[in-house]
């Protein structure tokens, strides 16, 4: 463990900011939960219609949760564990197998359509996100890092209105990192390789800060990698307590624009 601070942020000379996207720059995780719930409600109605007897929303949700746990185990620290299309596909396969029903091939397309409709209606950048990034970019190199794959990452980047050059210097989805996820030392190593090859800079860990909303992902990654950590207490994880020392951030803020006084 290489935790570089003990509840105290030494922000002098911070040169490189690695900023998470979902929950940190925009409201995203609660909309995602709502989108999943709406999609599962539709699945329950549709399979009930096809089977001719009730397959309840609770039952479908339970099955979805089991498949998610399996997916996380099957793809440890890999982006495929977050792949919702894969998860819904596995759900349909399991429903079809266990209920001996044939489900139409276009069901997955309809599920994803519902998912993105609900997500898009609720998700949004925080009011101060754009101006904060613009100001930070004048003083630091700003790199957005996300566990999302390319398709999902790009879609959310557009929903959050994040523009290259204006809001960030580099945008890294997990595809660019060979499908690896936070929080692993390999993830950090690959991010730094990307930063070096794309921005031409080699920044020592003492001059890097990771900013994120998820204690078990972003803050753990920062502490494992020996860089400063700043937690943004927003969205689904806002009131979560750190479960161990690795989840404790050097500094905590409630709004993204507080970064401007910290850094
Ligand atoms: Mg996040």
Short mmCIF file of N, CA and C in Angstrom, two decimals, residues 9 14 16-25 132-133 136 140-146 182 208-215 217-219 221-222 227-233 249 251-253 255-260 262-263:
data_model
loop_
_atom_site.label_atom_id
_atom_site.label_comp_id
_atom_site.label_asym_id
_atom_site.label_seq_id
_atom_site.Cartn_x
_atom_site.Cartn_y
_atom_site.Cartn_z
N UNK A 9 -4.35 17.05 1.76
CA UNK A 9 -3.97 17.13 0.35
C UNK A 9 -2.83 18.10 0.15
N UNK A 14 0.66 19.93 -8.63
CA UNK A 14 -0.09 18.88 -9.31
C UNK A 14 -0.18 19.25 -10.79
N UNK A 16 -0.92 16.70 -13.49
CA UNK A 16 -1.82 15.87 -14.29
C UNK A 16 -3.04 15.45 -13.48
N UNK A 17 -4.23 15.68 -14.06
CA UNK A 17 -5.47 15.27 -13.40
C UNK A 17 -6.09 14.12 -14.18
N UNK A 18 -6.32 13.02 -13.50
CA UNK A 18 -7.03 11.89 -14.11
C UNK A 18 -8.43 11.91 -13.52
N UNK A 19 -9.41 12.26 -14.34
CA UNK A 19 -10.77 12.47 -13.81
C UNK A 19 -11.73 11.42 -14.35
N UNK A 20 -12.41 10.77 -13.43
CA UNK A 20 -13.44 9.79 -13.79
C UNK A 20 -14.64 10.53 -14.42
N UNK A 21 -15.45 9.82 -15.19
CA UNK A 21 -16.59 10.48 -15.85
C UNK A 21 -17.92 10.23 -15.11
N UNK A 22 -18.39 8.99 -15.06
CA UNK A 22 -19.72 8.69 -14.48
C UNK A 22 -19.78 9.05 -13.00
N UNK A 23 -20.72 9.87 -12.63
CA UNK A 23 -20.91 10.22 -11.23
C UNK A 23 -20.00 11.36 -10.80
N UNK A 24 -18.86 11.52 -11.47
CA UNK A 24 -17.89 12.56 -11.09
C UNK A 24 -18.14 13.84 -11.89
N UNK A 25 -18.32 13.69 -13.19
CA UNK A 25 -18.55 14.87 -14.05
C UNK A 25 -20.04 15.04 -14.38
N UNK A 132 -15.75 24.30 -14.87
CA UNK A 132 -14.65 23.81 -14.02
C UNK A 132 -13.56 23.17 -14.87
N UNK A 133 -13.97 22.34 -15.81
CA UNK A 133 -12.97 21.67 -16.66
C UNK A 133 -12.19 22.70 -17.50
N UNK A 136 -9.71 24.29 -15.15
CA UNK A 136 -8.64 23.35 -14.77
C UNK A 136 -7.66 23.15 -15.92
N UNK A 140 -3.64 22.67 -15.81
CA UNK A 140 -3.21 21.26 -15.72
C UNK A 140 -3.46 20.54 -17.03
N UNK A 141 -2.89 19.34 -17.13
CA UNK A 141 -3.30 18.43 -18.19
C UNK A 141 -4.50 17.67 -17.62
N UNK A 142 -5.59 17.63 -18.39
CA UNK A 142 -6.81 16.98 -17.92
C UNK A 142 -7.10 15.73 -18.76
N UNK A 143 -7.14 14.60 -18.09
CA UNK A 143 -7.41 13.33 -18.79
C UNK A 143 -8.64 12.69 -18.16
N UNK A 144 -9.64 12.39 -18.98
CA UNK A 144 -10.85 11.73 -18.48
C UNK A 144 -10.64 10.23 -18.63
N UNK A 145 -10.79 9.49 -17.51
CA UNK A 145 -10.60 8.04 -17.56
C UNK A 145 -11.91 7.34 -17.15
N UNK A 146 -12.33 6.39 -17.95
CA UNK A 146 -13.58 5.69 -17.64
C UNK A 146 -13.45 4.18 -17.82
N UNK A 182 -10.43 -0.14 -13.59
CA UNK A 182 -10.06 0.33 -12.25
C UNK A 182 -10.61 -0.69 -11.25
N UNK A 208 0.52 13.84 -9.72
CA UNK A 208 -0.73 13.35 -10.33
C UNK A 208 -1.84 13.28 -9.28
N UNK A 209 -3.05 13.66 -9.68
CA UNK A 209 -4.21 13.46 -8.80
C UNK A 209 -5.29 12.70 -9.56
N UNK A 210 -5.92 11.75 -8.87
CA UNK A 210 -7.08 11.06 -9.44
C UNK A 210 -8.33 11.61 -8.75
N UNK A 211 -9.31 11.98 -9.55
CA UNK A 211 -10.54 12.57 -9.03
C UNK A 211 -11.71 11.66 -9.42
N UNK A 212 -12.47 11.22 -8.42
CA UNK A 212 -13.57 10.31 -8.75
C UNK A 212 -14.60 10.20 -7.65
N UNK A 213 -15.73 9.56 -7.99
CA UNK A 213 -16.85 9.46 -7.05
C UNK A 213 -16.89 8.11 -6.32
N UNK A 214 -16.14 7.14 -6.82
CA UNK A 214 -16.29 5.77 -6.32
C UNK A 214 -15.11 5.36 -5.42
N UNK A 215 -15.35 5.21 -4.11
CA UNK A 215 -14.25 4.85 -3.22
C UNK A 215 -13.58 3.52 -3.60
N UNK A 217 -13.42 2.14 -6.52
CA UNK A 217 -12.80 2.19 -7.85
C UNK A 217 -11.72 3.26 -7.91
N UNK A 218 -12.17 4.52 -8.02
CA UNK A 218 -11.24 5.64 -8.25
C UNK A 218 -10.27 5.87 -7.08
N UNK A 219 -10.79 5.92 -5.86
CA UNK A 219 -9.94 6.27 -4.72
C UNK A 219 -8.97 5.13 -4.41
N UNK A 221 -7.85 3.03 -6.63
CA UNK A 221 -6.85 3.10 -7.71
C UNK A 221 -5.77 4.13 -7.37
N UNK A 222 -6.18 5.29 -6.90
CA UNK A 222 -5.22 6.35 -6.56
C UNK A 222 -4.28 5.90 -5.45
N UNK A 227 -0.79 8.00 -5.89
CA UNK A 227 -1.06 9.38 -6.32
C UNK A 227 -2.14 10.01 -5.42
N UNK A 228 -2.26 11.33 -5.49
CA UNK A 228 -3.25 12.03 -4.68
C UNK A 228 -4.66 11.65 -5.11
N UNK A 229 -5.58 11.69 -4.15
CA UNK A 229 -6.97 11.33 -4.50
C UNK A 229 -7.93 12.39 -4.00
N UNK A 230 -8.91 12.71 -4.84
CA UNK A 230 -9.96 13.64 -4.43
C UNK A 230 -11.30 12.97 -4.73
N UNK A 231 -12.12 12.88 -3.72
CA UNK A 231 -13.42 12.25 -3.90
C UNK A 231 -14.52 13.30 -4.09
N UNK A 232 -15.31 13.11 -5.12
CA UNK A 232 -16.45 14.00 -5.37
C UNK A 232 -17.70 13.26 -4.86
N UNK A 233 -18.32 13.80 -3.83
CA UNK A 233 -19.44 13.09 -3.20
C UNK A 233 -20.76 13.41 -3.91
N UNK A 249 -9.99 9.01 0.82
CA UNK A 249 -9.42 10.00 -0.10
C UNK A 249 -8.62 11.05 0.66
N UNK A 251 -8.79 14.17 -0.03
CA UNK A 251 -9.72 15.28 0.16
C UNK A 251 -11.08 14.88 -0.40
N UNK A 252 -12.13 15.46 0.18
CA UNK A 252 -13.49 15.20 -0.29
C UNK A 252 -14.17 16.52 -0.62
N UNK A 253 -14.91 16.53 -1.70
CA UNK A 253 -15.67 17.73 -2.05
C UNK A 253 -17.12 17.33 -2.39
N UNK A 255 -19.07 19.42 -4.48
CA UNK A 255 -19.38 19.94 -5.82
C UNK A 255 -18.09 19.98 -6.63
N UNK A 256 -18.21 19.73 -7.93
CA UNK A 256 -17.05 19.62 -8.79
C UNK A 256 -16.23 20.94 -8.84
N UNK A 257 -16.91 22.10 -8.75
CA UNK A 257 -16.16 23.37 -8.85
C UNK A 257 -15.27 23.65 -7.64
N UNK A 258 -15.45 22.88 -6.55
CA UNK A 258 -14.55 23.03 -5.40
C UNK A 258 -13.12 22.61 -5.75
N UNK A 259 -12.96 21.91 -6.86
CA UNK A 259 -11.63 21.54 -7.34
C UNK A 259 -10.78 22.78 -7.59
N UNK A 260 -11.45 23.85 -7.99
CA UNK A 260 -10.71 25.06 -8.35
C UNK A 260 -10.05 25.72 -7.15
N UNK A 262 -9.10 23.80 -4.51
CA UNK A 262 -8.17 22.78 -3.98
C UNK A 262 -6.89 22.70 -4.80
N UNK A 263 -7.03 22.90 -6.11
CA UNK A 263 -5.87 22.66 -6.99
C UNK A 263 -5.32 23.96 -7.60
#
